[in-house]
mmCIF file of C-alpha atoms and ligand atoms in Angstrom:
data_model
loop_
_atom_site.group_PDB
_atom_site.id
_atom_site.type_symbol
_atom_site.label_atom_id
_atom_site.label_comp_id
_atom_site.label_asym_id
_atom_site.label_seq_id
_atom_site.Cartn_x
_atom_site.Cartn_y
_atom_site.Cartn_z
ATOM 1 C CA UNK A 240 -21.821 -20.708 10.244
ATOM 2 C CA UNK A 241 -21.933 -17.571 12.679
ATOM 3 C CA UNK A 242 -23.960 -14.545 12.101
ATOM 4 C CA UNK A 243 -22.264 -11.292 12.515
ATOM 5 C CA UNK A 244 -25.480 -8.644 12.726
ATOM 6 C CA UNK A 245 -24.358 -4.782 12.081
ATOM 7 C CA UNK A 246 -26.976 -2.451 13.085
ATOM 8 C CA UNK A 247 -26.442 1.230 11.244
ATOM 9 C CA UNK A 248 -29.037 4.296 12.153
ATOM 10 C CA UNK A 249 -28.998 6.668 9.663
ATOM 11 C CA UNK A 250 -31.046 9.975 9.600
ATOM 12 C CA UNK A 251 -30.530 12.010 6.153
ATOM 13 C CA UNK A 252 -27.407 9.160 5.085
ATOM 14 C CA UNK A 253 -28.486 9.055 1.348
ATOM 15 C CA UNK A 254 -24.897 9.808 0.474
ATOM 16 C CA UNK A 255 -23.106 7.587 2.952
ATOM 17 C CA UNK A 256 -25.147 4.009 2.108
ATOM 18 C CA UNK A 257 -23.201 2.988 -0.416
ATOM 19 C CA UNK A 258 -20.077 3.990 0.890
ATOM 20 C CA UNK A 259 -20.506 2.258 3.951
ATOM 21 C CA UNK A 260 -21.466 -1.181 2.407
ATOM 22 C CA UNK A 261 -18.491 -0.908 0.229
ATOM 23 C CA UNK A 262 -16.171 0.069 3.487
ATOM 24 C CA UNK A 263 -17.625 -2.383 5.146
ATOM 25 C CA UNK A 264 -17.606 -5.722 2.429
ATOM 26 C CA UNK A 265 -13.548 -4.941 2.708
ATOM 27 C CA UNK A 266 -13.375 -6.885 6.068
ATOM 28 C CA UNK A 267 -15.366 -9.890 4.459
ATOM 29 C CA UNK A 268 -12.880 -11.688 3.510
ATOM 30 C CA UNK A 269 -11.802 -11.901 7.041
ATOM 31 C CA UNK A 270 -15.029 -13.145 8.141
ATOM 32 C CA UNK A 271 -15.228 -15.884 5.477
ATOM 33 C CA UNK A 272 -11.913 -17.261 6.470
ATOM 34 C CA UNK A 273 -13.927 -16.753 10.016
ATOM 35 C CA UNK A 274 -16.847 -19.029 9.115
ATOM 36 C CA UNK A 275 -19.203 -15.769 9.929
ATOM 37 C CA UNK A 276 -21.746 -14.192 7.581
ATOM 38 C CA UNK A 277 -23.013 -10.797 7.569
ATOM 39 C CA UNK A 278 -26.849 -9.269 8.219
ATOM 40 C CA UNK A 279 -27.000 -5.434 7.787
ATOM 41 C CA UNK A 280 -29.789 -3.873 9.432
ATOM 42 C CA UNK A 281 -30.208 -0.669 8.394
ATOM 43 C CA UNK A 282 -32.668 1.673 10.608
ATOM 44 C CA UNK A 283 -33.688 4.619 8.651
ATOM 45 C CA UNK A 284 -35.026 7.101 11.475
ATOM 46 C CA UNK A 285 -37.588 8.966 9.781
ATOM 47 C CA UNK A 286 -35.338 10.820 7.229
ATOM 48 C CA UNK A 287 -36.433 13.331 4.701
ATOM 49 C CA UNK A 288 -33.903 12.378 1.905
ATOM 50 C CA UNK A 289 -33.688 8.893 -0.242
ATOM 51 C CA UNK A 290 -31.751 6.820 2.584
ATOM 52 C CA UNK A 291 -34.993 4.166 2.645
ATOM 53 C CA UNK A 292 -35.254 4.162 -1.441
ATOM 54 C CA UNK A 293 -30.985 3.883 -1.161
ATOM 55 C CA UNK A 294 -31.210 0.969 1.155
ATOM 56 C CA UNK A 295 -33.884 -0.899 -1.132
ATOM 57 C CA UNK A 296 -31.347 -0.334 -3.855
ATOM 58 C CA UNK A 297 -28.640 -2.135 -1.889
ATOM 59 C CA UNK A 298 -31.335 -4.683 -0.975
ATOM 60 C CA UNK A 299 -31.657 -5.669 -5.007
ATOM 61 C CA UNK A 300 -27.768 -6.299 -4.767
ATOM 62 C CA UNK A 301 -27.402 -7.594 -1.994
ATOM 63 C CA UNK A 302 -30.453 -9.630 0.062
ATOM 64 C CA UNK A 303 -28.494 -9.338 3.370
ATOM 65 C CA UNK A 304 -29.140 -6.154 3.716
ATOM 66 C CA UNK A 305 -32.766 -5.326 5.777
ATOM 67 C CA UNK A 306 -34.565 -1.543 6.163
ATOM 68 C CA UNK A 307 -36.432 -0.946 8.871
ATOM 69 C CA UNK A 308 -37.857 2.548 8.173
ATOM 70 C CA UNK A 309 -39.103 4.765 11.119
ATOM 71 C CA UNK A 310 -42.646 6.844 10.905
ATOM 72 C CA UNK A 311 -40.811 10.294 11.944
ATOM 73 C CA UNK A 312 -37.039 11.286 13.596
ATOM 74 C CA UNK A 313 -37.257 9.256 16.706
ATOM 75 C CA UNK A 314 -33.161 9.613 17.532
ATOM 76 C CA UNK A 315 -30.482 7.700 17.661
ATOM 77 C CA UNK A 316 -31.126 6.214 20.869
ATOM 78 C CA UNK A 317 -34.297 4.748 19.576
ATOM 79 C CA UNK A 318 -32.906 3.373 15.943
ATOM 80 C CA UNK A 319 -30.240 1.717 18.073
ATOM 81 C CA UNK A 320 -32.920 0.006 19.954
ATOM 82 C CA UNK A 321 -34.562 -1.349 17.060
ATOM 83 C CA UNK A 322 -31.565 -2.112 15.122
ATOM 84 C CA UNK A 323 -30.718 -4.402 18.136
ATOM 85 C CA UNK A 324 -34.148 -5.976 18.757
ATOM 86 C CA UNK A 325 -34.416 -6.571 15.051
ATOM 87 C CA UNK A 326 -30.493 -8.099 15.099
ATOM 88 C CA UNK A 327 -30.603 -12.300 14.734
ATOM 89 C CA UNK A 328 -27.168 -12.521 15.015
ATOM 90 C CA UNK A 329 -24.652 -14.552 17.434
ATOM 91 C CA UNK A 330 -22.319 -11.527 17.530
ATOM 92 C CA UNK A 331 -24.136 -7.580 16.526
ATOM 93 C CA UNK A 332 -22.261 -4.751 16.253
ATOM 94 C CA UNK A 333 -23.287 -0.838 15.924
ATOM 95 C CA UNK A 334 -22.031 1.603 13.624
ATOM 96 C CA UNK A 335 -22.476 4.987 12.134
ATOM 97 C CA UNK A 336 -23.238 5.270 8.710
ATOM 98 C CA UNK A 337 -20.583 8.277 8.224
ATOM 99 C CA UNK A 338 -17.528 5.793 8.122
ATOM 100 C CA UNK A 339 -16.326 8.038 11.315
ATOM 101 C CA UNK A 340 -16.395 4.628 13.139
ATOM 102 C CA UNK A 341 -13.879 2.792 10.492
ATOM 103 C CA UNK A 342 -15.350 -0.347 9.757
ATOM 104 C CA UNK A 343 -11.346 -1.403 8.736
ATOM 105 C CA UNK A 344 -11.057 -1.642 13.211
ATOM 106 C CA UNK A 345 -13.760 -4.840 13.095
ATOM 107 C CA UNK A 346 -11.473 -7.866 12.818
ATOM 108 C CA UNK A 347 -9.839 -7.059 15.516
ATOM 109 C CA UNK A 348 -12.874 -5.924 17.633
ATOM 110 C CA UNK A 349 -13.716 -9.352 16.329
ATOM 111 C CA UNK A 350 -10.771 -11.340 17.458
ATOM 112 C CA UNK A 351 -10.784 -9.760 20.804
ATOM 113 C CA UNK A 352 -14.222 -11.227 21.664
ATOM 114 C CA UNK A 353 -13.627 -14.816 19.538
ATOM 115 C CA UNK A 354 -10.278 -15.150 20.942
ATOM 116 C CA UNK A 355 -9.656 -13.331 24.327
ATOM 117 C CA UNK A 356 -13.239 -13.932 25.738
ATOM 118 C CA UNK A 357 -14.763 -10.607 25.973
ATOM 119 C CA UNK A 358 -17.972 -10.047 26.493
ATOM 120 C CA UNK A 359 -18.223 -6.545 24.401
ATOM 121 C CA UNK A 360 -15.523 -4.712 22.788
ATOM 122 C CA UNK A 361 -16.352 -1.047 22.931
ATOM 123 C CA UNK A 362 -14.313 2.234 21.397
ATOM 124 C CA UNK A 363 -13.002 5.265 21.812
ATOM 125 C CA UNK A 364 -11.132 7.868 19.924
ATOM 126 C CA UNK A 365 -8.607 9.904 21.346
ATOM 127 C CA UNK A 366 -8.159 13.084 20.253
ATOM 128 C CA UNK A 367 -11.194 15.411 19.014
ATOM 129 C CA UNK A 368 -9.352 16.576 15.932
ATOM 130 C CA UNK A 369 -11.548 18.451 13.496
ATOM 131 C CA UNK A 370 -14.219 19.176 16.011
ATOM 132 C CA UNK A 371 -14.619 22.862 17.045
ATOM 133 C CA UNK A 372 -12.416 23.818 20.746
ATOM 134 C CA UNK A 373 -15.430 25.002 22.519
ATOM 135 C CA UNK A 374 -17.737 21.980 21.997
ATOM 136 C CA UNK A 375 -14.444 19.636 23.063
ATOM 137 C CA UNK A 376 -14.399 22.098 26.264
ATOM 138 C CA UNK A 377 -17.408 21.452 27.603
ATOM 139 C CA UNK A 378 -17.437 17.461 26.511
ATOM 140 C CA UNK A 379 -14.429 17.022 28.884
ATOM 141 C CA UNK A 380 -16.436 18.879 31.308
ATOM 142 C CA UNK A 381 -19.236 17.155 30.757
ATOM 143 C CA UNK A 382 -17.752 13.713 31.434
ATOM 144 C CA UNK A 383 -15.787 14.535 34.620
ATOM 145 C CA UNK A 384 -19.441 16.233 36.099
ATOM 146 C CA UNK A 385 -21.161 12.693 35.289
ATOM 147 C CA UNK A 386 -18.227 10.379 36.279
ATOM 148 C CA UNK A 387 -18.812 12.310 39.786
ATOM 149 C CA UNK A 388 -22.271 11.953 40.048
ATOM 150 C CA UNK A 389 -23.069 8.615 38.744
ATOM 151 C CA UNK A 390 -21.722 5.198 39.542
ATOM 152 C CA UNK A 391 -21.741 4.034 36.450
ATOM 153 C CA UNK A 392 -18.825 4.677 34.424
ATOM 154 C CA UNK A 393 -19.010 6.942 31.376
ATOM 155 C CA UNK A 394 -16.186 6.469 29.364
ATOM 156 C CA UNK A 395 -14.962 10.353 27.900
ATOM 157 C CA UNK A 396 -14.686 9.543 24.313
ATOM 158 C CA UNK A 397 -16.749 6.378 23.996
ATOM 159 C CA UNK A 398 -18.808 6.004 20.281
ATOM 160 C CA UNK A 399 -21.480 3.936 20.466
ATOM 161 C CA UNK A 400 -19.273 2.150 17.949
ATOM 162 C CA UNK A 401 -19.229 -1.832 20.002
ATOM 163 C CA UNK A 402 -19.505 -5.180 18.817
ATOM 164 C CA UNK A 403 -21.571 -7.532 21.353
ATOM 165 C CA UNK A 404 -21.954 -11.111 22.292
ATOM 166 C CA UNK A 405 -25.678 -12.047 22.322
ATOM 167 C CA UNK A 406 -25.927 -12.247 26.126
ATOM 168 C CA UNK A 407 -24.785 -8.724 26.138
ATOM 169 C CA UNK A 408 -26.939 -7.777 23.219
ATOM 170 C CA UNK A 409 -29.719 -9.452 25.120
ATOM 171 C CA UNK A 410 -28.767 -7.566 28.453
ATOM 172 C CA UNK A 411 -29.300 -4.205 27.192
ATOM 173 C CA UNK A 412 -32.550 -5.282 25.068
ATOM 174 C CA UNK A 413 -34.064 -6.062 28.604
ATOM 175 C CA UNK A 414 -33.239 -2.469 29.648
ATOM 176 C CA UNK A 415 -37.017 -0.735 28.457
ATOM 177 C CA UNK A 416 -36.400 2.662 29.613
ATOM 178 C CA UNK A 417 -38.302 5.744 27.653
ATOM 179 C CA UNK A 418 -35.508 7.969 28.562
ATOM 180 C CA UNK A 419 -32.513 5.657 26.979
ATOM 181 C CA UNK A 420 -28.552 7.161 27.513
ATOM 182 C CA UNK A 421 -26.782 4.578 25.644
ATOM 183 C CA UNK A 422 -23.073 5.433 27.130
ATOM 184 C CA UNK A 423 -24.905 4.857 30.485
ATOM 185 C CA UNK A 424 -26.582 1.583 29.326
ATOM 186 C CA UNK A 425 -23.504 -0.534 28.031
ATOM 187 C CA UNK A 426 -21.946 0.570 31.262
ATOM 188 C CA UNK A 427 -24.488 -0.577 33.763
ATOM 189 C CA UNK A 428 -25.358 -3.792 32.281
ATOM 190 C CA UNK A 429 -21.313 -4.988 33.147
ATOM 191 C CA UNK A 430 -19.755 -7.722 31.721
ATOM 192 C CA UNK A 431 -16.095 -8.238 30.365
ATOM 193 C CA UNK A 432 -15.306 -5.642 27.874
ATOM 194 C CA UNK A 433 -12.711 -4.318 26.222
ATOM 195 C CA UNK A 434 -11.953 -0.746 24.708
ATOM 196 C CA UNK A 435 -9.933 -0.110 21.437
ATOM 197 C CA UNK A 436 -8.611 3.185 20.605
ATOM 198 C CA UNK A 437 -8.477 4.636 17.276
ATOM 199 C CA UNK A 438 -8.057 8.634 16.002
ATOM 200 C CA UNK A 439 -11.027 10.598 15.436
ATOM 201 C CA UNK A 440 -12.173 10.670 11.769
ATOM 202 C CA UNK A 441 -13.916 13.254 10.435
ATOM 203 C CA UNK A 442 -16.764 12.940 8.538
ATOM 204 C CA UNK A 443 -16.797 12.920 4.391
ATOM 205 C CA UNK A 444 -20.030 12.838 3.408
ATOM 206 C CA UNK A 445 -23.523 15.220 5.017
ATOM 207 C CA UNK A 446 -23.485 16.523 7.422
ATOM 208 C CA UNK A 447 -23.198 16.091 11.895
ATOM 209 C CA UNK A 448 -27.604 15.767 13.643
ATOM 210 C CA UNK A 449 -25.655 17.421 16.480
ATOM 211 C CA UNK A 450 -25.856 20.814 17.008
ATOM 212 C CA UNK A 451 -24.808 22.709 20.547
ATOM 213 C CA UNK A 452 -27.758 22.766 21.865
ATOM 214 C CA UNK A 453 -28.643 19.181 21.170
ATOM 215 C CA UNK A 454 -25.406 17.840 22.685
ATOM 216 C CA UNK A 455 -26.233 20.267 25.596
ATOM 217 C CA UNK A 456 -29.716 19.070 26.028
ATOM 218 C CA UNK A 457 -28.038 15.545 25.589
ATOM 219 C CA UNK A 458 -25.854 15.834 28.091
ATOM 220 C CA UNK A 459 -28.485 17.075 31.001
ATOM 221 C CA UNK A 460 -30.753 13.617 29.904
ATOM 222 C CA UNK A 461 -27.521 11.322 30.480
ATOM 223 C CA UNK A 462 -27.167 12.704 34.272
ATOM 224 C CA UNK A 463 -31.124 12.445 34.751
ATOM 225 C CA UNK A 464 -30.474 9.149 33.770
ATOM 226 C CA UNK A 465 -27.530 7.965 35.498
ATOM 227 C CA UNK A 466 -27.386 9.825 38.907
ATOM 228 C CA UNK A 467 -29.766 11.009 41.471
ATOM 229 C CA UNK A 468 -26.832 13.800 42.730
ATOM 230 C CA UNK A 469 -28.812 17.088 41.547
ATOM 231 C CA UNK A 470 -31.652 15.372 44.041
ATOM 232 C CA UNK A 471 -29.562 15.184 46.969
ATOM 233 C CA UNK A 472 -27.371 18.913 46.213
ATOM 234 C CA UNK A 473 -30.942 20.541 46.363
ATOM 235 C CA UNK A 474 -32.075 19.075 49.687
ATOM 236 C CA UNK A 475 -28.214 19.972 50.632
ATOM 237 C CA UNK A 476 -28.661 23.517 49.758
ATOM 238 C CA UNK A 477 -31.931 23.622 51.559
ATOM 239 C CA UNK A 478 -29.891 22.596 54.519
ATOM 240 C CA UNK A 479 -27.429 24.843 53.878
ATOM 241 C CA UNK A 480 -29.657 27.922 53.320
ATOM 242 C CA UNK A 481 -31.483 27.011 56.719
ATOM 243 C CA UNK A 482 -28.161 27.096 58.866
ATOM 244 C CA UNK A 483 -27.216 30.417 57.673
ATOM 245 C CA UNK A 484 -30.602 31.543 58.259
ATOM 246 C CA UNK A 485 -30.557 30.595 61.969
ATOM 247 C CA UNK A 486 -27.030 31.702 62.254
ATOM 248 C CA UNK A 487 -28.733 35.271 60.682
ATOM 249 C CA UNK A 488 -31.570 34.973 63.683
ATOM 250 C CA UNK A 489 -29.038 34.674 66.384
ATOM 251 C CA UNK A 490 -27.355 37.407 65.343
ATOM 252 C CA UNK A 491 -30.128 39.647 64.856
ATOM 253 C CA UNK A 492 -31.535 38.775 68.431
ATOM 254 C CA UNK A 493 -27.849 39.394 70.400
ATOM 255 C CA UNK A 494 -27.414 42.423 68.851
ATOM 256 C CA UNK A 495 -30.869 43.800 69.997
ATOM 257 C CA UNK A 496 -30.313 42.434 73.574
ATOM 258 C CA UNK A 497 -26.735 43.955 73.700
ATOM 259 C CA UNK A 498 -26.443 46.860 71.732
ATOM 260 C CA UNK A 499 -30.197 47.392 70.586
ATOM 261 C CA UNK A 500 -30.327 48.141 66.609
ATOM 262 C CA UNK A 501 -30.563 51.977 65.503
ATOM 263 C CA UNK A 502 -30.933 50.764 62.072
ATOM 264 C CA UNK A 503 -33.541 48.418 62.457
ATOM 265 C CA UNK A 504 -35.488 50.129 59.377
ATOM 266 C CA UNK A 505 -32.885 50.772 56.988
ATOM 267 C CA UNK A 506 -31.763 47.035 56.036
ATOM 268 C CA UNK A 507 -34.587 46.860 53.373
ATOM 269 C CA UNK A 508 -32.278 46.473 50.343
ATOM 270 C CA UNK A 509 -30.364 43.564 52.050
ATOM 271 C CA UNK A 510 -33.110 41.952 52.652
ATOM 272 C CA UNK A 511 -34.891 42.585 48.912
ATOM 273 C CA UNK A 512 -31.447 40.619 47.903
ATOM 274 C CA UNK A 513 -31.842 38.325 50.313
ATOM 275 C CA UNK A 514 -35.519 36.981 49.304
ATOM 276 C CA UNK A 515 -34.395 37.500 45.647
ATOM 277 C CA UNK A 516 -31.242 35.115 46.145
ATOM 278 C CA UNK A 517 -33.293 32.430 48.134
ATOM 279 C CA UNK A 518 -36.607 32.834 46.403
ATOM 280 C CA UNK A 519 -34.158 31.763 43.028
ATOM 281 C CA UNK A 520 -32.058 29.237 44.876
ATOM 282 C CA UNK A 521 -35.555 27.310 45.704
ATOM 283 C CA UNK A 522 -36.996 27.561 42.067
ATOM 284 C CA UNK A 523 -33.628 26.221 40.775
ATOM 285 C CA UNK A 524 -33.993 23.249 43.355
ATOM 286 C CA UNK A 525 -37.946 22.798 42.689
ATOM 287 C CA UNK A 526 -36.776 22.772 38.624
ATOM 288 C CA UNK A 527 -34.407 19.957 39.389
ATOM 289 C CA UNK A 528 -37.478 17.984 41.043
ATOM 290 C CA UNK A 529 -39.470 18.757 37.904
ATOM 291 C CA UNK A 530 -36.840 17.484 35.715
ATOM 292 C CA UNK A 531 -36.564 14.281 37.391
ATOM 293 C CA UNK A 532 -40.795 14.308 37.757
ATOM 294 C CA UNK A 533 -40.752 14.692 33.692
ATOM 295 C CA UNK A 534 -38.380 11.998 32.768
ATOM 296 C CA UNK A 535 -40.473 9.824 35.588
ATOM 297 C CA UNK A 536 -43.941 10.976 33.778
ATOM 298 C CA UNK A 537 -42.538 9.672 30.457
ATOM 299 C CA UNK A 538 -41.467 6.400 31.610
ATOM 300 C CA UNK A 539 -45.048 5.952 33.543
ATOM 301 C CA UNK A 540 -46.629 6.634 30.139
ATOM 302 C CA UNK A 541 -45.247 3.788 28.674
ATOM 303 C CA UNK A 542 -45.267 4.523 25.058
ATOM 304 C CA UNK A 543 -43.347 2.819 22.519
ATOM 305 C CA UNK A 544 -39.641 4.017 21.983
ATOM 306 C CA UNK A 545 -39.932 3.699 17.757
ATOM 307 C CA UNK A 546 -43.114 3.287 15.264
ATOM 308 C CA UNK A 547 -42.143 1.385 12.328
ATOM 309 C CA UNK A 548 -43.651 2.702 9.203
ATOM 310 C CA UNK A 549 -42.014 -0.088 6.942
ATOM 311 C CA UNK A 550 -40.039 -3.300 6.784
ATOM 312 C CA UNK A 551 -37.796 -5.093 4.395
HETATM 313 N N1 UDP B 238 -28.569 9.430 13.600
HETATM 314 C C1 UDP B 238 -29.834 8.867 13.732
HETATM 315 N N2 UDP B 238 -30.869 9.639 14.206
HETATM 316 C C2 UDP B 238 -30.698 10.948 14.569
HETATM 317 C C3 UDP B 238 -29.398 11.492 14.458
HETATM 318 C C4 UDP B 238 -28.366 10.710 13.989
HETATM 319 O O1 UDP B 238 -30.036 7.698 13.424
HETATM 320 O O2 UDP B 238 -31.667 11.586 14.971
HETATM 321 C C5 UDP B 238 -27.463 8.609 13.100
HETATM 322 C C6 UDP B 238 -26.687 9.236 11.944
HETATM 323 O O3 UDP B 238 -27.280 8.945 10.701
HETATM 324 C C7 UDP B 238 -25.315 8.604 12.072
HETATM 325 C C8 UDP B 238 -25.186 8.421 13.575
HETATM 326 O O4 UDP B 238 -26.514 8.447 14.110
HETATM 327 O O5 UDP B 238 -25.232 7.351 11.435
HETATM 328 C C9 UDP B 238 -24.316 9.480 14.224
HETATM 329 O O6 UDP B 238 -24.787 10.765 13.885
HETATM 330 P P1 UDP B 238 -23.815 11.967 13.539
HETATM 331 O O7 UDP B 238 -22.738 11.521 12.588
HETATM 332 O O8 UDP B 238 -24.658 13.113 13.107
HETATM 333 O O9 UDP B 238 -23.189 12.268 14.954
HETATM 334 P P2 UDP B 238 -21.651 12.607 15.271
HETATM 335 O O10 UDP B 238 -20.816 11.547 14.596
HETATM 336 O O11 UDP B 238 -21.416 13.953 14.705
HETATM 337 O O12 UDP B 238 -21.578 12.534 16.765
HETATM 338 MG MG1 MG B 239 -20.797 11.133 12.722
#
């Protein structure tokens, strides 16, 4: 008998437990026939409604279901992580507790690694139907910046939604960053993996932990992460700002040796403009070094991606 782990973080999910479970037990019939059995690990990431008291309440049905329930909000990123270090099983698989990653898609994720020898079967929806035009805007955006500047391919689209061999499962477990960008993570670690498509499904039940701004700040992290570029384009504008300066110098000197310069004293506003434009261009470029210098002081701190308050 095979174990099939599937890790779920939920933040403020009272509503959805249930629903998922019951979603979910419709595919075990497959697995039977399979000769794979089911853990549930549900990480409950600090929320402030009944999801813990809800998943205790599954518990008393149903013993294969485990809480692990955080101290505070510590993200998605870090229930993942414990979800997967906490996972025993041969195959684990991570889903969303809104049902927007269909549990009904599983089998064949399934079959795909049991029967074509993948590695990881990962997924994707295509279309952004039901989300708001603006946010979708700068998402595509967003992925063609960080396909540019990283070498590690992020995948517009991608859920986090991906079943995983052990190996794999182990893989990213031995990837202890502080700053973690899962989309980045199951990239870089490799492998052989495969990516299902299925149509966006909007959420029933509570509501999205993503506002703008969050996304936004989301999105800055995951090219910290992944890509050194914004390092290199500030020491390139540095270059670039030097050149013109010496171009500016010549200049300057030719005319005065050729023509002399009866305006030698009026060119005071240019030049306000001038130290105002490079004066920002440098703190933008310092501000990138900081950013990088903050994610690095993080890391160098060491301190523990989760605190578990209780376990079941
Ligand atoms: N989630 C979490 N911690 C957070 C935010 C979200 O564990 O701080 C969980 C949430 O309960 C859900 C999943 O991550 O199961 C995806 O969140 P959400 O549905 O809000 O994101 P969206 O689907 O809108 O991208
Ligand atoms: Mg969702």
């Amino acid at each position: 008998m095979k174990l099939l782990s599937v890790v779920i973080p939920c933040y403020n999910e009272e509503e959805n437990i249930f629903d998922f479970y019951n979603e979910l037990m419709k595919t075990e019939e497959f697995f039977k026939g399979r000769d794979v059995d089911f853990e549930l690990v549900f990480v409950d990431d600090g929320s402030k409604d009944n999801t813990a008291a809800k998943v205790k309440e599954l518990n008393q049905k149903d013993g294969r279901a485990h809480l692990i329930s955080f101290s505070r909000n510590f993200g998605k990123e870090a229930a993942m992580y414990a979800g997967l270090s906490h996972a025993k099983g041969d195959y684990v698989v991570v889903m969303d507790c809104d049902l927007q990653d269909p549990p009904a898609i599983l089998p064949d994720m399934f079959k795909a690694i049991e029967d074509e020898g993948y590695d990881s079967v990962a997924t994707r929806r295509v279309n952004r139907k039901g989300e708001p035009p603006i946010r979708s805007f700068f998402a595509r955006k967003f992925y063609k910046i960080i396909n540019k500047m990283s070498n590690t391919e992020i995948v517009d689209g991608a859920r986090d939604y991906r079943l995983m061999t052990r190996q794999f499962v182990d893989a990213i477990l031995s990837m202890e960053e502080y700053n973690r960008f899962s989309k980045g993570i199951f990239g870089w670690v490799g492998f052989k993996n495969k990516w299902l498509e299925f149509e966006n499904v909007e959420r029933k039940k509570g509501e999205t932990k993503w506002s703008f701004w969050k996304l936004f700040v989301y999105a800055i992290d995951g090219i910290l992460a992944f890509s050194t570029a914004p390092l290199a384009m500030a020491s390139l504008i540095g270059v670039l700002f030097c050149m013109v300066a010496f171009i500016f110098i010549i200049v300057i000197i030719v005319r005065q040796w050729t023509v002399g310069d009866p305006n030698n004293m009026v060119g005071w506003a240019s030049t306000a403009c001038i130290i105002l434009f490079a004066s920002g261009v440098q703190l933008f470029c310092v501000g990138i070094v900081g950013q990088y210098l903050s994610k690095a002081y993080l890391e160098v701190k060491k301190r523990p991606l989760f605190i578990v308050k209780e376990e079941l």
